[in-house]
Coordinates of C-alpha atoms and ligand atoms in Angstrom, one line a residue:
X1 CA 26.9 -11.0 1.1
X2 CA 28.3 -11.9 4.5
X3 CA 27.1 -15.0 6.2
X4 CA 24.7 -14.5 9.1
X5 CA 22.7 -16.6 11.7
X6 CA 19.0 -16.8 11.1
X7 CA 16.1 -17.4 13.6
X8 CA 12.4 -17.2 13.3
X9 CA 10.9 -16.9 16.8
X10 CA 7.2 -17.8 17.3
X11 CA 6.5 -15.2 19.9
X12 CA 7.5 -11.6 20.9
X13 CA 9.3 -12.6 24.1
X14 CA 11.7 -14.8 22.3
X15 CA 12.1 -12.3 19.4
X16 CA 13.0 -9.4 21.7
X17 CA 15.5 -11.6 23.5
X18 CA 17.1 -12.8 20.3
X19 CA 17.1 -9.3 18.8
X20 CA 18.9 -7.8 21.9
X21 CA 22.2 -9.4 21.0
X22 CA 24.9 -7.2 19.5
X23 CA 25.0 -7.2 15.7
X24 CA 21.5 -8.4 15.3
X25 CA 18.9 -7.0 12.8
X26 CA 15.2 -7.6 12.7
X27 CA 13.6 -8.6 9.4
X28 CA 9.9 -8.9 8.5
X29 CA 8.8 -8.4 4.8
X30 CA 12.4 -7.9 3.9
X31 CA 11.8 -5.5 1.0
X32 CA 14.5 -3.1 2.1
X33 CA 16.7 -5.4 4.3
X34 CA 17.4 -7.9 1.6
X35 CA 18.5 -5.2 -0.7
X36 CA 20.8 -3.7 1.8
X37 CA 22.3 -7.1 2.7
X38 CA 23.0 -7.9 -0.9
X39 CA 24.8 -4.6 -1.6
X40 CA 26.8 -4.9 1.6
X41 CA 25.4 -1.8 3.4
X42 CA 24.2 -3.8 6.3
X43 CA 26.3 -6.8 7.5
X44 CA 24.6 -8.2 10.6
X45 CA 25.8 -11.2 12.6
X46 CA 22.3 -12.5 12.9
X47 CA 18.8 -11.8 11.5
X48 CA 15.7 -12.3 13.6
X49 CA 12.7 -12.9 11.4
X50 CA 9.5 -11.7 13.1
X51 CA 7.2 -12.6 10.3
X52 CA 5.8 -15.6 12.1
X53 CA 4.5 -13.8 15.1
X54 CA 0.8 -13.8 14.4
X55 CA 0.0 -11.5 17.3
X56 CA 1.4 -8.6 15.2
X57 CA -1.0 -9.2 12.3
X58 CA -4.5 -7.6 11.9
X59 CA -5.9 -4.2 12.2
X60 CA -9.1 -2.5 13.4
X61 CA -10.5 0.8 12.0
X62 CA -14.0 0.5 13.4
X63 CA -13.6 2.2 16.7
X64 CA -12.6 5.8 17.9
X65 CA -8.9 4.7 17.6
X66 CA -7.4 3.0 14.5
X67 CA -5.0 0.2 15.3
X68 CA -2.7 -1.5 12.9
X69 CA -0.6 -4.5 13.9
X70 CA 3.0 -3.9 12.8
X71 CA 2.9 -6.9 10.4
X72 CA -0.2 -5.7 8.6
X73 CA 0.6 -5.6 4.9
X74 CA 0.7 -2.4 2.9
X75 CA -1.5 -3.8 0.2
X76 CA -4.2 -5.1 2.6
X77 CA -4.5 -1.8 4.5
X78 CA -4.3 0.4 1.5
X79 CA -6.9 -1.5 -0.4
X80 CA -9.4 -1.8 2.4
X81 CA -12.7 0.1 1.5
X82 CA -13.2 1.1 5.2
X83 CA -9.8 2.6 5.3
X84 CA -10.3 4.4 2.0
X85 CA -13.6 5.8 3.2
X86 CA -12.4 6.8 6.7
X87 CA -8.9 8.1 5.9
X88 CA -8.1 8.6 2.2
X89 CA -4.7 10.1 2.9
X90 CA -3.6 6.9 4.7
X91 CA -4.7 4.7 1.8
X92 CA -3.2 7.0 -0.9
X93 CA 0.2 7.1 1.0
X94 CA 0.4 3.3 0.8
X95 CA -0.7 3.1 -2.8
X96 CA 1.8 5.7 -3.9
X97 CA 4.7 4.2 -1.9
X98 CA 5.6 1.2 -4.0
X99 CA 4.7 -1.2 -6.7
X100 CA 1.9 -3.9 -6.1
X101 CA 4.6 -6.6 -5.7
X102 CA 6.3 -4.6 -3.0
X103 CA 3.0 -3.7 -1.3
X104 CA 2.1 -7.4 -1.1
X105 CA 5.3 -8.2 0.8
X106 CA 6.0 -5.1 2.9
X107 CA 4.7 -4.5 6.3
X108 CA 3.6 -1.3 8.0
X109 CA 6.1 -1.7 10.7
X110 CA 8.9 -2.2 8.2
X111 CA 7.7 0.7 6.2
X112 CA 8.0 3.3 8.9
X113 CA 11.6 2.1 9.7
X114 CA 12.9 2.1 6.2
X115 CA 16.4 3.3 5.5
X116 CA 17.4 6.4 3.5
X117 CA 17.8 6.3 -0.3
X118 CA 20.8 8.6 -0.2
X119 CA 22.8 7.2 -3.2
X120 CA 26.1 7.5 -1.2
X121 CA 24.7 5.5 1.6
X122 CA 23.7 2.6 -0.7
X123 CA 27.0 2.6 -2.6
X124 CA 29.9 1.2 -0.6
X125 CA 32.3 2.5 -3.3
X126 CA 31.9 5.8 -1.4
X127 CA 33.9 5.5 1.8
X128 CA 32.4 8.8 3.2
X129 CA 29.0 8.3 4.8
X130 CA 28.5 9.1 8.4
X131 CA 25.2 7.1 8.5
X132 CA 26.8 3.9 7.1
X133 CA 30.2 4.4 8.7
X134 CA 30.2 6.8 11.6
X135 CA 32.9 9.4 11.5
X136 CA 33.8 8.9 7.9
X137 CA 32.4 12.1 6.5
X138 CA 29.5 12.8 4.1
X139 CA 30.0 12.4 0.3
X140 CA 26.9 14.5 -0.4
X141 CA 28.1 17.5 1.6
X142 CA 31.7 17.1 0.4
X143 CA 31.0 18.0 -3.2
X144 CA 28.4 15.4 -4.0
X145 CA 25.1 15.5 -5.8
X146 CA 22.4 16.9 -3.5
X147 CA 19.2 17.0 -5.6
X148 CA 17.7 14.1 -3.6
X149 CA 18.5 15.5 -0.1
X150 CA 16.7 17.1 2.8
X151 CA 16.2 20.9 3.1
X152 CA 14.7 20.6 6.6
X153 CA 16.2 18.9 9.7
X154 CA 19.7 18.2 8.1
X155 CA 23.0 18.7 9.9
X156 CA 26.6 19.2 9.1
X157 CA 27.0 15.4 9.4
X158 CA 24.2 14.2 7.2
X159 CA 21.5 15.7 4.9
X160 CA 19.8 12.4 3.9
X161 CA 16.1 12.6 3.5
X162 CA 13.5 10.2 5.1
X163 CA 12.2 8.3 2.1
X164 CA 8.8 7.1 3.1
X165 CA 5.2 8.2 2.4
X166 CA 3.0 6.5 5.1
X167 CA 5.0 8.2 7.9
X168 CA 4.0 11.7 6.7
X169 CA 0.3 10.8 7.4
X170 CA 1.2 9.4 10.7
X171 CA 3.2 12.4 11.9
X172 CA 0.5 14.8 10.8
X173 CA -2.4 12.9 12.5
X174 CA -0.7 12.3 16.0
X175 CA -0.1 8.6 15.6
X176 CA 1.6 6.6 18.3
X177 CA 3.6 3.4 18.1
X178 CA 3.5 0.6 20.7
X179 CA 6.7 -1.4 21.2
X180 CA 7.9 -4.4 23.2
X181 CA 11.5 -4.7 24.3
X182 CA 13.6 -6.4 26.9
X183 CA 12.4 -3.7 29.3
X184 CA 8.7 -4.3 28.7
X185 CA 6.1 -2.4 26.5
X186 CA 5.9 1.3 25.9
X187 CA 4.1 3.9 23.7
X188 CA 6.0 6.4 21.7
X189 CA 4.6 9.5 20.0
X190 CA 5.2 9.0 16.2
X191 CA 6.8 12.4 16.0
X192 CA 9.4 11.3 18.6
X193 CA 10.2 7.9 16.9
X194 CA 12.7 9.2 14.4
X195 CA 15.8 11.1 15.5
X196 CA 17.2 14.1 13.7
X197 CA 20.6 13.3 12.3
X198 CA 22.7 15.8 14.5
X199 CA 26.2 14.4 14.8
X200 CA 25.0 10.8 15.1
X201 CA 23.0 10.1 11.9
X202 CA 23.6 6.3 12.1
X203 CA 21.2 6.3 15.1
X204 CA 17.9 6.8 13.3
X205 CA 15.3 6.1 15.9
X206 CA 14.8 6.1 19.7
X207 CA 14.2 2.3 19.7
X208 CA 16.5 0.3 22.0
X209 CA 18.3 -2.9 21.1
X210 CA 15.7 -5.7 20.9
X211 CA 12.8 -3.3 20.9
X212 CA 10.2 -4.2 18.4
X213 CA 7.4 -2.1 17.0
X214 CA 4.2 -4.0 17.6
X215 CA 1.4 -1.6 16.5
X216 CA 0.6 1.8 15.1
X217 CA -2.4 3.7 16.6
X218 CA -4.2 6.9 15.6
X219 CA -7.1 8.7 17.2
X220 CA -10.0 9.1 14.8
X221 CA -10.5 12.8 14.1
X222 CA -12.8 14.6 11.6
X223 CA -9.9 15.9 9.5
X224 CA -9.1 12.3 8.4
X225 CA -12.3 12.1 6.2
X226 CA -11.2 15.1 4.2
X227 CA -7.7 14.2 3.5
X228 CA -5.2 13.4 0.8
X229 CA -1.7 12.5 0.1
X230 CA -0.1 14.4 -2.8
X231 CA 3.4 13.2 -4.1
X232 CA 5.6 14.9 -6.7
X233 CA 8.3 12.6 -8.1
X234 CA 10.5 12.1 -11.2
X235 CA 8.1 9.6 -12.7
X236 CA 4.5 8.8 -11.8
X237 CA 5.2 5.0 -11.4
X238 CA 6.7 4.3 -8.1
X239 CA 9.6 6.7 -7.5
X240 CA 10.5 8.2 -4.1
X241 CA 9.1 11.7 -3.4
X242 CA 10.9 14.8 -4.4
X243 CA 8.2 16.5 -2.3
X244 CA 5.0 15.3 -0.8
X245 CA 2.3 16.4 1.6
X246 CA -0.2 14.5 3.7
X247 CA -3.1 17.0 4.4
X248 CA -6.4 16.8 6.3
X249 CA -8.9 19.5 6.9
X250 CA -11.9 20.0 9.2
X251 CA -14.1 23.0 8.4
X252 CA -16.4 25.0 10.8
X253 CA -18.7 26.6 8.4
X254 CA -16.6 28.7 6.0
X255 CA -13.5 28.6 8.1
X256 CA -10.8 26.0 9.0
X257 CA -11.3 24.4 12.4
X258 CA -8.4 21.9 12.2
X259 CA -5.8 21.2 9.6
X260 CA -2.9 18.7 9.5
X261 CA 0.1 19.0 7.2
X262 CA 2.9 16.4 7.0
X263 CA 5.8 16.9 4.6
X264 CA 7.7 14.1 2.8
X265 CA 10.7 14.0 0.5
X266 CA 12.2 17.2 2.0
X267 CA 13.2 16.5 5.5
X268 CA 15.5 14.2 7.5
X269 CA 12.6 12.8 9.4
X270 CA 8.8 12.6 8.9
X271 CA 8.0 16.4 9.2
X272 CA 4.9 18.2 10.5
X273 CA 4.4 21.7 9.3
X274 CA 2.8 23.2 12.4
X275 CA 3.4 26.9 11.5
X276 CA 1.7 26.3 8.2
X277 CA -1.2 24.6 10.0
X278 CA -1.5 27.6 12.4
X279 CA -1.6 30.1 9.5
X280 CA -4.8 28.4 8.2
X281 CA -6.8 27.9 11.4
X282 CA -9.9 30.2 11.7
X283 CA -9.7 31.4 8.2
X284 CA -11.4 30.5 4.9
X285 CA -9.5 27.9 2.8
X286 CA -8.8 30.2 -0.2
X287 CA -6.2 29.6 -2.8
X288 CA -4.2 32.5 -1.4
X289 CA -4.3 31.0 2.1
X290 CA -3.3 27.6 0.7
X291 CA -0.3 29.2 -1.1
X292 CA 0.7 31.2 1.9
X293 CA 0.6 28.0 4.0
X294 CA 2.9 26.3 1.5
X295 CA 5.3 29.3 1.7
X296 CA 5.3 29.1 5.5
X297 CA 5.9 25.4 5.5
X298 CA 9.3 26.0 4.0
X299 CA 10.3 29.3 5.5
X300 CA 13.0 27.8 7.6
X301 CA 14.4 25.5 4.9
X302 CA 18.1 25.3 4.5
X303 CA 18.7 24.0 1.0
X304 CA 22.0 23.1 -0.7
X305 CA 22.6 24.1 -4.3
X306 CA 21.2 20.9 -5.7
X307 CA 18.1 20.8 -3.5
X308 CA 17.0 24.5 -3.6
X309 CA 14.3 23.6 -6.1
X310 CA 12.4 21.8 -3.4
X311 CA 11.3 25.1 -1.7
X312 CA 9.1 26.0 -4.5
X313 CA 8.1 22.5 -5.4
X314 CA 7.3 21.7 -1.7
X315 CA 5.2 24.9 -1.3
X316 CA 3.3 24.1 -4.5
X317 CA 2.6 20.5 -3.3
X318 CA 1.3 21.7 0.0
X319 CA -1.0 24.2 -1.6
X320 CA -2.1 21.6 -4.2
X321 CA -2.9 19.1 -1.5
X322 CA -5.0 21.6 0.4
X323 CA -6.9 22.8 -2.7
X324 CA -7.4 19.1 -3.7
X325 CA -9.1 18.5 -0.3
X326 CA -11.1 21.6 -0.7
X327 CA -12.4 20.4 -4.1
X328 CA -13.3 17.1 -2.5
X329 CA -15.2 18.7 0.2
X330 CA -17.1 20.8 -2.4
X331 CA -16.2 23.9 -0.3
X332 CA -16.6 27.4 -1.9
Ligands
SF4_1 FE1 25.7 9.4 4.2 FE2 23.9 11.1 5.1 FE3 25.9 12.0 3.8 FE4 24.1 10.5 2.5 S1 23.8 12.6 3.4 S2 26.4 10.4 2.3 S3 23.4 9.1 4.2 S4 26.0 10.9 5.8

């Protein structure tokens, strides 16, 4: 590991100033960052540790807008009975994301900004990786193994998938993040936070140098109560998603009034399946409608040979999540 400077500012103003310097990275829980430092994927000149900024801790789910400080722990939020009751999908996405040890160390802010698990990105023996080394090529697209890669949102430069779980819930339920940077504070729609890879896959978000995510907010809506997060993976105990779906439903009598569908494990960024949502609105939530929504969610997929299996798997996960919610609601 390369030597780096380390600082632990006590407030946001000092942290944004320190984090604005070239070659600087921000660290909080460190569950991803330390790995990437040790294997030489990231080699910063300096680390700014924001874990001591107490203003970023704490959360509130009691009003008409949920608010989570960026340093709220995954375990604390995921285990909270009020969160479980108000928004099962959010709790389940945190539970299914990582082991208890990791959930006890990882923060919500760090979780949404985690790096891809593309094996070529994480193995510096492969020189070709446009995300790690811009302009070097893509080992996955140049004859590599692609079973773990995206089938939605990829480009000719990079087909890495976004690896998280929590983010699928946030994108489906219109979350926003608040930030503070050298230019002041701003609010960003969660759906706009992550950038599609295009020809610059090394630029993963719209955050500016020194800009720190301070909180995540969600409007409380009825579909949160009837929600779930379904995750298909190679093994049940803490693997990354092959395909996942965050789903929430609000019924109006026998028909769907509102439905939210976020896709994970299949796309370059947290992905909202709006066409699939639209296919369900105003109709009964039957098994046939759920399976059709799953099909529509992947109608624009562009798989590679190794990732083609995700079209059927993803469609089945979407339908399964919708039917799981229907069962929980006790709907006919
Ligand atoms: Fe790198 Fe993206 Fe290609 Fe993976 S898919 S090797 S992260 S450029």
